[in-house]
Short mmCIF file of C-alpha atoms and ligand atoms in Angstrom, two decimals:
data_model
loop_
_atom_site.label_atom_id
_atom_site.label_comp_id
_atom_site.label_asym_id
_atom_site.label_seq_id
_atom_site.Cartn_x
_atom_site.Cartn_y
_atom_site.Cartn_z
CA MET Y 1 -0.16 -0.08 0.25
CA ASN Y 2 1.06 3.58 -0.70
CA SER Y 3 2.07 5.80 1.84
CA ALA Y 4 0.64 9.17 2.26
CA VAL Y 5 3.93 10.45 1.18
CA ASP Y 6 3.76 8.37 -1.50
CA LEU Y 7 -0.25 9.68 -2.05
CA LEU Y 8 1.42 13.19 -2.32
CA PRO Y 9 0.22 15.39 -5.17
CA ASP Y 10 2.77 15.98 -7.65
CA THR Y 11 2.13 19.51 -7.71
CA ILE Y 12 4.74 19.77 -5.00
CA SER Y 13 6.63 22.99 -5.70
CA CYS Y 14 8.18 23.69 -2.02
CA GLU Y 15 11.43 25.24 -2.37
CA LYS Y 16 14.68 23.36 -2.05
CA SER Y 17 15.09 23.18 2.35
CA PRO Y 18 16.33 26.31 4.49
CA ALA Y 19 18.61 24.06 6.24
CA LEU Y 20 17.87 23.90 9.48
CA GLY Y 21 19.37 27.24 11.23
CA VAL Y 22 18.18 29.00 9.50
CA ARG Y 23 14.65 30.99 10.38
CA VAL Y 24 11.77 29.51 8.77
CA PRO Y 25 9.27 32.89 8.39
CA VAL Y 26 5.84 31.68 9.70
CA ALA Y 27 5.04 33.66 6.54
CA ARG Y 28 5.71 34.76 3.36
CA SER Y 29 4.52 37.34 1.04
CA ILE Y 30 4.97 36.17 -3.00
CA GLU Y 31 7.78 38.04 -4.76
CA PRO Y 32 5.45 40.23 -7.34
CA ASP Y 33 6.58 39.47 -10.79
CA ARG Y 34 9.35 42.76 -11.44
CA ASN Y 35 8.61 43.15 -14.76
CA ILE Y 36 4.72 43.19 -14.78
CA LEU Y 37 5.23 45.34 -11.44
CA LEU Y 38 7.95 47.85 -13.23
CA GLN Y 39 5.36 48.32 -16.20
CA HIS Y 40 2.72 49.74 -13.71
CA ILE Y 41 5.40 51.96 -12.08
CA ASP Y 42 6.31 53.71 -15.54
CA THR Y 43 2.43 54.18 -16.52
CA MET Y 44 2.27 55.58 -13.36
CA CYS Y 45 5.14 58.28 -13.61
CA ALA Y 46 4.09 58.78 -17.19
CA SER Y 47 0.40 60.05 -16.48
CA ARG Y 48 1.12 60.93 -12.56
CA ARG Y 49 -1.48 59.22 -11.40
CA PHE Y 50 -0.81 57.66 -7.85
CA SER Y 51 -4.30 57.45 -6.82
CA ASN Y 52 -8.35 57.90 -6.17
CA PHE Y 53 -9.65 55.34 -8.35
CA GLY Y 54 -6.96 55.32 -11.16
CA PRO Y 55 -6.35 53.17 -14.39
CA ILE Y 56 -4.15 50.30 -12.25
CA HIS Y 57 -6.85 50.62 -9.68
CA GLU Y 58 -9.50 49.99 -12.87
CA ALA Y 59 -7.96 46.86 -13.74
CA LEU Y 60 -7.02 45.04 -10.56
CA ARG Y 61 -10.59 45.39 -9.63
CA ALA Y 62 -11.97 43.87 -12.88
CA ARG Y 63 -9.10 41.51 -12.86
CA LEU Y 64 -10.19 40.39 -8.76
CA CYS Y 65 -14.58 40.49 -10.08
CA GLU Y 66 -13.53 38.10 -12.92
CA TRP Y 67 -11.57 36.13 -9.78
CA LEU Y 68 -13.28 35.98 -6.96
CA ASP Y 69 -17.01 36.00 -9.54
CA ALA Y 70 -18.61 38.94 -8.12
CA ASP Y 71 -20.12 41.14 -10.23
CA ARG Y 72 -18.73 43.93 -7.93
CA LEU Y 73 -16.12 44.86 -4.97
CA GLY Y 74 -14.34 48.35 -3.98
CA LEU Y 75 -10.92 48.15 -3.33
CA PHE Y 76 -9.65 49.60 -0.40
CA SER Y 77 -6.32 50.43 2.29
CA SER Y 78 -7.02 47.48 3.95
CA ALA Y 79 -9.88 45.10 5.40
CA THR Y 80 -9.40 47.24 8.79
CA SER Y 81 -10.91 50.42 6.60
CA ALA Y 82 -13.07 48.72 4.86
CA LEU Y 83 -15.25 47.04 7.57
CA THR Y 84 -14.99 50.51 8.93
CA VAL Y 85 -17.06 51.81 5.91
CA ALA Y 86 -19.03 49.10 6.04
CA LEU Y 87 -20.38 49.36 9.27
CA ARG Y 88 -20.53 52.82 9.04
CA ALA Y 89 -22.73 52.67 5.82
CA HIS Y 90 -24.86 49.92 7.34
CA ARG Y 91 -25.74 52.68 9.78
CA VAL Y 92 -24.81 50.55 12.69
CA SER Y 93 -25.29 51.41 16.16
CA GLY Y 94 -26.12 50.19 19.32
CA GLU Y 95 -24.81 46.88 20.10
CA VAL Y 96 -23.28 44.93 17.64
CA ILE Y 97 -23.11 40.92 17.67
CA THR Y 98 -19.41 39.41 17.32
CA THR Y 99 -16.42 37.07 17.80
CA PRO Y 100 -14.14 37.43 20.90
CA PHE Y 101 -12.14 34.75 19.33
CA SER Y 102 -9.94 37.06 16.20
CA PHE Y 103 -7.77 39.36 15.76
CA ALA Y 104 -7.62 42.69 17.02
CA ALA Y 105 -9.38 44.55 14.57
CA SER Y 106 -12.77 42.99 13.75
CA ALA Y 107 -13.44 44.46 17.45
CA GLN Y 108 -11.50 47.29 16.70
CA VAL Y 109 -13.83 48.81 14.08
CA ILE Y 110 -17.53 48.43 15.98
CA GLU Y 111 -15.62 50.27 19.11
CA TRP Y 112 -14.50 52.99 15.96
CA ALA Y 113 -18.53 52.53 14.52
CA GLY Y 114 -19.71 54.21 18.28
CA ALA Y 115 -21.37 50.71 18.69
CA VAL Y 116 -20.76 48.16 21.76
CA PRO Y 117 -19.16 45.06 20.36
CA VAL Y 118 -21.19 41.91 22.44
CA PHE Y 119 -19.24 39.23 22.75
CA VAL Y 120 -20.62 35.41 22.25
CA ASP Y 121 -19.13 32.21 22.28
CA ILE Y 122 -17.90 30.25 19.45
CA ASP Y 123 -18.51 27.22 17.98
CA PRO Y 124 -15.84 24.47 19.87
CA VAL Y 125 -14.98 22.59 16.20
CA SER Y 126 -14.90 25.31 14.33
CA LEU Y 127 -14.23 28.29 16.31
CA THR Y 128 -16.79 30.32 14.39
CA ILE Y 129 -19.20 32.74 15.99
CA ASP Y 130 -21.93 30.11 17.20
CA PRO Y 131 -25.25 31.26 16.06
CA ALA Y 132 -27.29 29.73 18.90
CA ARG Y 133 -25.04 32.19 20.79
CA VAL Y 134 -25.53 35.13 18.88
CA GLU Y 135 -29.75 34.96 19.06
CA ALA Y 136 -29.43 34.75 22.79
CA ALA Y 137 -28.33 37.65 22.86
CA ILE Y 138 -30.37 39.73 20.28
CA THR Y 139 -31.52 42.34 22.81
CA PRO Y 140 -33.64 45.67 21.02
CA LYS Y 141 -29.99 48.11 20.78
CA THR Y 142 -28.59 45.20 18.49
CA SER Y 143 -28.25 46.16 14.58
CA ALA Y 144 -25.39 43.75 13.44
CA ILE Y 145 -23.87 40.81 13.59
CA LEU Y 146 -20.41 40.66 12.29
CA ALA Y 147 -18.49 37.05 12.17
CA VAL Y 148 -15.32 35.73 11.26
CA HIS Y 149 -14.36 33.01 8.82
CA THR Y 150 -11.52 32.18 11.02
CA TYR Y 151 -8.67 30.54 9.46
CA GLY Y 152 -10.93 30.51 5.79
CA VAL Y 153 -12.75 28.06 8.28
CA PRO Y 154 -16.89 29.77 7.24
CA CYS Y 155 -19.06 30.32 9.87
CA ASP Y 156 -22.20 28.50 10.09
CA VAL Y 157 -23.85 31.42 7.05
CA LYS Y 158 -27.21 29.95 6.50
CA ALA Y 159 -27.83 29.57 10.18
CA LEU Y 160 -26.26 33.56 10.89
CA GLU Y 161 -28.44 34.70 7.09
CA ASP Y 162 -31.77 33.27 9.24
CA ILE Y 163 -31.24 34.52 11.70
CA ALA Y 164 -30.00 38.20 10.67
CA ALA Y 165 -32.92 38.07 8.40
CA ARG Y 166 -35.58 37.72 11.13
CA HIS Y 167 -34.91 40.46 13.50
CA GLN Y 168 -33.95 42.49 10.93
CA LEU Y 169 -29.53 43.07 11.84
CA ALA Y 170 -27.10 43.82 8.84
CA LEU Y 171 -24.73 41.11 8.32
CA ILE Y 172 -21.15 41.29 7.50
CA PHE Y 173 -18.21 38.67 7.26
CA ASP Y 174 -14.74 39.66 8.06
CA ALA Y 175 -13.59 37.61 5.42
CA ALA Y 176 -9.71 38.40 5.96
CA HIS Y 177 -8.54 34.41 5.79
CA ALA Y 178 -10.83 33.43 3.26
CA PHE Y 179 -9.94 35.15 0.34
CA ASP Y 180 -11.19 32.94 -2.60
CA ALA Y 181 -13.23 30.63 -0.62
CA ARG Y 182 -16.28 29.03 -1.96
CA ILE Y 183 -18.77 26.76 -0.31
CA ASP Y 184 -19.77 23.99 -2.49
CA SER Y 185 -18.47 26.72 -5.02
CA THR Y 186 -20.55 29.58 -4.15
CA PRO Y 187 -18.71 32.72 -3.48
CA ILE Y 188 -18.10 33.00 0.17
CA HIS Y 189 -19.03 36.35 -0.28
CA ARG Y 190 -22.37 35.62 -1.57
CA PHE Y 191 -23.42 35.70 1.92
CA GLY Y 192 -24.82 38.50 4.23
CA ASN Y 193 -25.13 41.96 3.11
CA ALA Y 194 -21.34 42.68 2.41
CA THR Y 195 -17.86 40.92 2.87
CA ILE Y 196 -14.37 42.54 3.41
CA TYR Y 197 -11.26 40.85 2.31
CA SER Y 198 -7.67 41.27 3.35
CA THR Y 199 -4.77 41.78 0.84
CA HIS Y 200 -2.54 42.98 3.16
CA ALA Y 201 0.27 41.49 3.04
CA SER Y 202 0.68 38.99 5.16
CA LYS Y 203 -2.46 37.00 3.08
CA LEU Y 204 -2.03 34.72 0.34
CA PHE Y 205 -2.96 36.93 -2.48
CA HIS Y 206 -1.76 40.26 -1.33
CA THR Y 207 -1.20 44.17 -2.25
CA GLY Y 208 0.87 44.91 0.32
CA GLU Y 209 -2.00 46.93 2.12
CA GLY Y 210 -5.12 46.60 1.17
CA GLY Y 211 -8.48 44.89 1.62
CA VAL Y 212 -11.60 43.96 -0.82
CA LEU Y 213 -15.63 45.13 0.03
CA VAL Y 214 -18.21 42.74 -2.04
CA CYS Y 215 -21.53 43.86 -1.31
CA SER Y 216 -24.49 42.04 -2.00
CA ASP Y 217 -26.35 45.44 -2.87
CA GLU Y 218 -25.43 47.32 -5.54
CA ALA Y 219 -26.72 51.05 -4.37
CA MET Y 220 -24.94 50.26 -1.36
CA GLN Y 221 -21.15 48.55 -2.56
CA ARG Y 222 -21.46 52.45 -5.14
CA ARG Y 223 -22.32 54.20 -1.43
CA CYS Y 224 -19.42 52.13 0.24
CA ASP Y 225 -17.66 53.72 -2.60
CA ARG Y 226 -18.27 57.21 -2.18
CA MET Y 227 -17.81 57.04 1.30
CA ALA Y 228 -14.25 55.50 0.39
CA ASN Y 229 -13.26 58.98 -0.34
CA PHE Y 230 -14.91 61.57 1.85
CA GLY Y 231 -18.66 61.36 0.53
CA PHE Y 232 -17.72 62.51 -2.83
CA ASP Y 233 -20.32 62.18 -5.37
CA GLY Y 234 -17.57 62.92 -8.03
CA SER Y 235 -19.04 67.38 -8.55
CA GLY Y 236 -16.55 67.86 -5.32
CA ASP Y 237 -20.05 67.44 -3.26
CA ALA Y 238 -20.31 65.53 -0.13
CA LEU Y 239 -22.98 63.61 0.19
CA GLU Y 240 -22.53 62.10 3.29
CA CYS Y 241 -19.80 61.76 5.80
CA GLY Y 242 -16.97 59.55 4.51
CA THR Y 243 -12.81 59.29 4.86
CA ASN Y 244 -10.38 58.20 3.41
CA ALA Y 245 -9.97 54.38 2.30
CA LYS Y 246 -9.39 54.38 -0.97
CA MET Y 247 -6.00 51.91 -2.21
CA SER Y 248 -3.69 53.75 -4.22
CA GLU Y 249 -2.38 53.20 -7.90
CA LEU Y 250 1.33 51.40 -6.63
CA HIS Y 251 -1.04 49.10 -4.06
CA ALA Y 252 -3.27 48.21 -7.35
CA ALA Y 253 0.02 47.89 -9.29
CA THR Y 254 1.95 45.17 -6.80
CA GLY Y 255 -1.39 43.69 -6.69
CA LEU Y 256 -1.39 42.69 -10.60
CA ALA Y 257 1.97 41.57 -10.46
CA VAL Y 258 0.80 39.33 -7.69
CA LEU Y 259 -2.33 37.82 -9.20
CA PRO Y 260 -0.47 35.65 -11.37
CA LYS Y 261 1.58 33.95 -9.06
CA VAL Y 262 -1.04 32.89 -6.79
CA ASN Y 263 -2.16 29.61 -8.61
CA ALA Y 264 1.30 28.15 -8.36
CA GLU Y 265 1.60 29.10 -4.13
CA ARG Y 266 -1.91 27.51 -4.15
CA ALA Y 267 -0.63 24.66 -5.51
CA ALA Y 268 2.79 24.28 -3.33
CA ARG Y 269 0.48 25.60 -0.01
CA SER Y 270 -2.07 22.73 -1.08
CA ALA Y 271 1.14 20.24 -1.22
CA LEU Y 272 2.18 21.25 2.38
CA ARG Y 273 -1.27 21.29 4.27
CA TYR Y 274 -0.85 17.26 2.99
CA GLU Y 275 2.69 17.45 4.13
CA TYR Y 276 1.73 18.49 7.49
CA THR Y 277 -1.68 16.29 7.11
CA SER Y 278 0.29 13.43 6.94
CA ALA Y 279 3.59 13.97 9.40
CA LEU Y 280 0.77 15.35 12.29
CA HIS Y 281 -1.44 11.97 11.59
CA GLY Y 282 -1.86 10.23 15.13
CA ILE Y 283 0.18 12.78 17.58
CA ASP Y 284 -2.09 11.85 20.63
CA GLY Y 285 -3.92 15.54 21.76
CA ILE Y 286 -2.59 17.69 17.84
CA SER Y 287 -5.60 17.99 15.47
CA LEU Y 288 -5.17 20.48 11.74
CA ILE Y 289 -7.89 23.29 11.99
CA ALA Y 290 -8.90 23.53 8.20
CA PRO Y 291 -11.78 23.45 6.11
CA PRO Y 292 -14.54 21.40 5.54
CA ILE Y 293 -14.21 19.21 2.32
CA HIS Y 294 -17.06 20.50 0.56
CA VAL Y 295 -15.13 24.22 1.01
CA LYS Y 296 -11.96 25.44 -1.21
CA ASP Y 297 -9.18 25.95 1.51
CA SER Y 298 -8.37 30.12 0.80
CA LEU Y 299 -4.93 27.94 2.17
CA GLN Y 300 -3.91 30.99 4.32
CA TYR Y 301 -2.69 29.48 7.70
CA LEU Y 302 -1.31 26.31 8.88
CA ALA Y 303 -2.64 26.15 12.75
CA ILE Y 304 -2.92 23.56 14.95
CA ARG Y 305 -4.96 22.62 17.96
CA VAL Y 306 -2.81 21.61 21.30
CA LYS Y 307 -5.51 19.40 23.74
CA SER Y 308 -4.32 18.40 27.04
CA GLU Y 309 -6.02 16.40 29.75
CA ALA Y 310 -6.68 20.11 31.56
CA PRO Y 311 -7.38 23.89 30.24
CA GLU Y 312 -4.64 24.74 31.97
CA THR Y 313 -1.53 22.66 30.39
CA ASP Y 314 -2.61 23.82 27.04
CA ASN Y 315 -0.99 26.54 27.10
CA ARG Y 316 2.34 25.38 28.28
CA ILE Y 317 2.24 22.85 26.41
CA ARG Y 318 1.92 25.06 23.47
CA ASN Y 319 3.87 27.53 24.40
CA ILE Y 320 6.41 24.74 24.89
CA ILE Y 321 6.08 23.49 21.29
CA CYS Y 322 6.51 27.34 20.28
CA GLU Y 323 9.52 28.04 22.11
CA ARG Y 324 11.59 24.81 20.78
CA LEU Y 325 10.53 25.18 17.49
CA LEU Y 326 12.08 28.62 17.67
CA LEU Y 327 15.49 26.81 19.02
CA LEU Y 328 15.74 25.35 15.40
CA GLY Y 329 14.94 28.81 13.57
CA LEU Y 330 11.38 27.55 12.79
CA GLU Y 331 8.62 30.30 13.48
CA SER Y 332 5.46 30.29 14.78
CA ARG Y 333 2.87 32.51 15.87
CA LYS Y 334 -0.27 31.77 19.26
CA TYR Y 335 -2.71 33.84 16.70
CA PHE Y 336 -5.25 35.07 17.75
CA SER Y 337 -3.78 35.98 21.93
CA PRO Y 338 -5.35 37.31 23.87
CA LEU Y 339 -9.29 37.27 22.72
CA CYS Y 340 -10.27 40.42 21.48
CA THR Y 341 -11.97 40.86 25.58
CA ASP Y 342 -8.60 40.78 27.10
CA PHE Y 343 -6.60 43.64 25.55
CA SER Y 344 -4.65 45.76 27.30
CA TYR Y 345 -6.83 48.51 26.39
CA SER Y 346 -10.51 46.48 26.90
CA PRO Y 347 -11.78 47.08 29.93
CA LYS Y 348 -10.92 51.45 29.82
CA VAL Y 349 -13.81 51.19 26.59
CA THR Y 350 -17.61 49.74 26.73
CA VAL Y 351 -18.32 46.41 25.82
CA ARG Y 352 -20.54 43.31 26.46
CA ILE Y 353 -20.00 39.42 26.82
CA SER Y 354 -23.15 37.80 26.42
CA GLY Y 355 -23.21 33.96 28.30
CA GLU Y 356 -20.21 32.72 28.85
CA LEU Y 357 -16.79 32.27 26.79
CA PRO Y 358 -15.26 28.78 27.79
CA VAL Y 359 -15.09 27.72 24.24
CA ALA Y 360 -13.37 30.84 23.26
CA LYS Y 361 -11.06 31.55 26.18
CA ARG Y 362 -9.72 27.29 25.86
CA ALA Y 363 -9.21 27.75 22.19
CA VAL Y 364 -6.99 30.97 22.22
CA HIS Y 365 -4.72 28.82 24.13
CA GLN Y 366 -4.60 26.48 22.22
CA VAL Y 367 -4.09 27.45 18.71
CA LEU Y 368 -0.58 27.76 16.99
CA CYS Y 369 -0.18 28.74 13.76
CA LEU Y 370 3.32 26.90 11.79
CA PRO Y 371 5.11 27.93 8.82
CA PHE Y 372 3.13 27.45 6.42
CA HIS Y 373 4.01 28.79 2.26
CA SER Y 374 6.24 27.57 -0.58
CA GLY Y 375 9.75 28.03 1.03
CA VAL Y 376 8.77 25.85 3.83
CA ASP Y 377 9.83 21.85 2.53
CA ARG Y 378 8.94 18.46 3.46
CA ASP Y 379 12.26 18.28 5.55
CA THR Y 380 10.69 21.01 7.92
CA VAL Y 381 7.78 19.54 7.80
CA SER Y 382 9.13 17.06 9.29
CA VAL Y 383 11.71 18.46 12.04
CA ILE Y 384 8.38 20.58 13.87
CA ALA Y 385 6.43 17.40 13.23
CA ASP Y 386 8.75 15.62 14.78
CA THR Y 387 9.15 18.09 17.31
CA VAL Y 388 5.68 18.31 18.53
CA ARG Y 389 5.30 14.99 18.64
CA GLU Y 390 8.33 14.71 20.94
CA VAL Y 391 6.87 17.49 23.01
CA MET Y 392 2.68 15.88 23.35
CA GLN Y 393 4.66 12.15 24.37
CA GLN Y 394 6.42 13.66 27.46
CA ARG Y 395 3.84 16.03 27.86
CA LEU Y 396 6.49 18.33 28.91
C1 LIG S 1 -10.03 38.05 11.41
C2 LIG S 1 -9.28 39.78 10.56
N1 LIG S 1 -10.08 40.85 10.57
C3 LIG S 1 -9.21 41.71 9.79
C4 LIG S 1 -7.47 41.89 9.71
C5 LIG S 1 -7.07 42.96 9.71
O1 LIG S 1 -6.81 43.23 8.29
P1 LIG S 1 -5.84 44.57 7.05
O2 LIG S 1 -4.06 44.42 8.28
O3 LIG S 1 -6.48 44.11 6.59
O4 LIG S 1 -6.81 45.29 8.02
C6 LIG S 1 -7.17 40.93 10.32
C7 LIG S 1 -5.60 40.96 9.93
O5 LIG S 1 -5.40 39.77 9.64
C8 LIG S 1 -7.67 39.53 10.41
O6 LIG S 1 -6.97 38.51 11.28
#
C-alpha cells in the first residue's frame, strides 16, 4: 500500500530546504512579478496618476471581479478601513454581536463605529461564532452581526443569514483569511450583506496593504466606494460623511503583479497542507484546523490545536512547542492571542459579554500557526512534526 507521502500530489513545488538553523518565517509574501510591477510603475509615473480610482486601480478591480466571481467590488486601503466603512454605510449603532476569537480589528471597527461590541462564544469545531449564542444575545439595541471566517473556515452562513433576516440585522462577514474561499462552489461573499477580504502583505493574495469589499446590494456598494472617498459624488459635493480609505495605484499595481503567481503559491500550499496532515497524523492531542471538504480552502494559515488533559496545561504545552521550534529557527505564531476581550485597553471601553466564553477561552491557549508558504519544504515539516510529537509524548 502507498504511504501518505507516496500519495502526495505531484503539484508539490516547495523550494529547496532552507538549511535548518536558518530562520523559517511563519508567513512569506508572494514576490510580485517585477516586470509587471515595473510596467505599472512606468505607466503611473508617465501619467502622474497615483491614486483616486486610477486606471491601475480599475484594472485590478476588474481582474478581481473575474477571479472571485463577483459582480462588483471595492478596493480599500486595508480590510480594517473596508470594515469601518461597511459598518458605517450599514448604519450600525447600539450593539454589534461578534466573536472574541479574532484579530483585534474585528472588535476595534465596532468601537470606531461608536457601537458596543457584544462578544459571544464560538463553535468548538469550526471556532467561528456560534449562531445559537448570537440569537441569545440579541436585544432591541442590536443592529448588526459581524462574523469572522476564522482561518478561512466558514461560519455557519445559512444559520446567521436566517437570524439576521428574522431580526432585521445587517450581517457583515470579516473574510480577512478567506480570499477566494467557496462553499460548495459558491463564492463566500455571496452570503450576508457585505464581505471583506484582506490583501495585507501577510495574505496569500496581497497588495502590500489593502482590502476588498463585496456588497450584496449594488447601491450599497456604490455608497461604500463613495464613503471611501470622503462621501464625494464626483462633482465635489459630499453626499455624506466619508473618510479616506482608497487603495492607491501603487498598491493596486502590486496586486496585479502578485495575481499571476497566486495559483502556483496555492498549489505549493495545498501540497504543504497535505505534508503537514500526514506528518502530524496520529500525534495524540494535536489536530489541524482546516475547512470541511465541501469548502475551497483559502490556504491562508496552517493552524494546529493542542489539547491536553486540562485547560491549564494547553497553554504551557503550546508555549513549549513554540519555543522549541524557535530554537530550531522555525517561527510559529500564537494567533489569535489574546482574545479581543483581553487587551490592555479592553477594560477602558464599553463592551458586553453575553453568556460565558468557555470555548473561546480554551481555544485561545490551544492554537498555534505553523510556517505555511512555498518556502517551507518536506524536511522542515518533518522537523516540526518531530518536535511537536516529542513535546506531546513527554507532556512537558
Ligand atoms: C480576522 C481579521 N480581520 C481583519 C484583519 C485586518 O486586516 P488588514 O490588516 O488588512 O486591515 C485581520 C488581519 O490579519 C484579521 O486577521
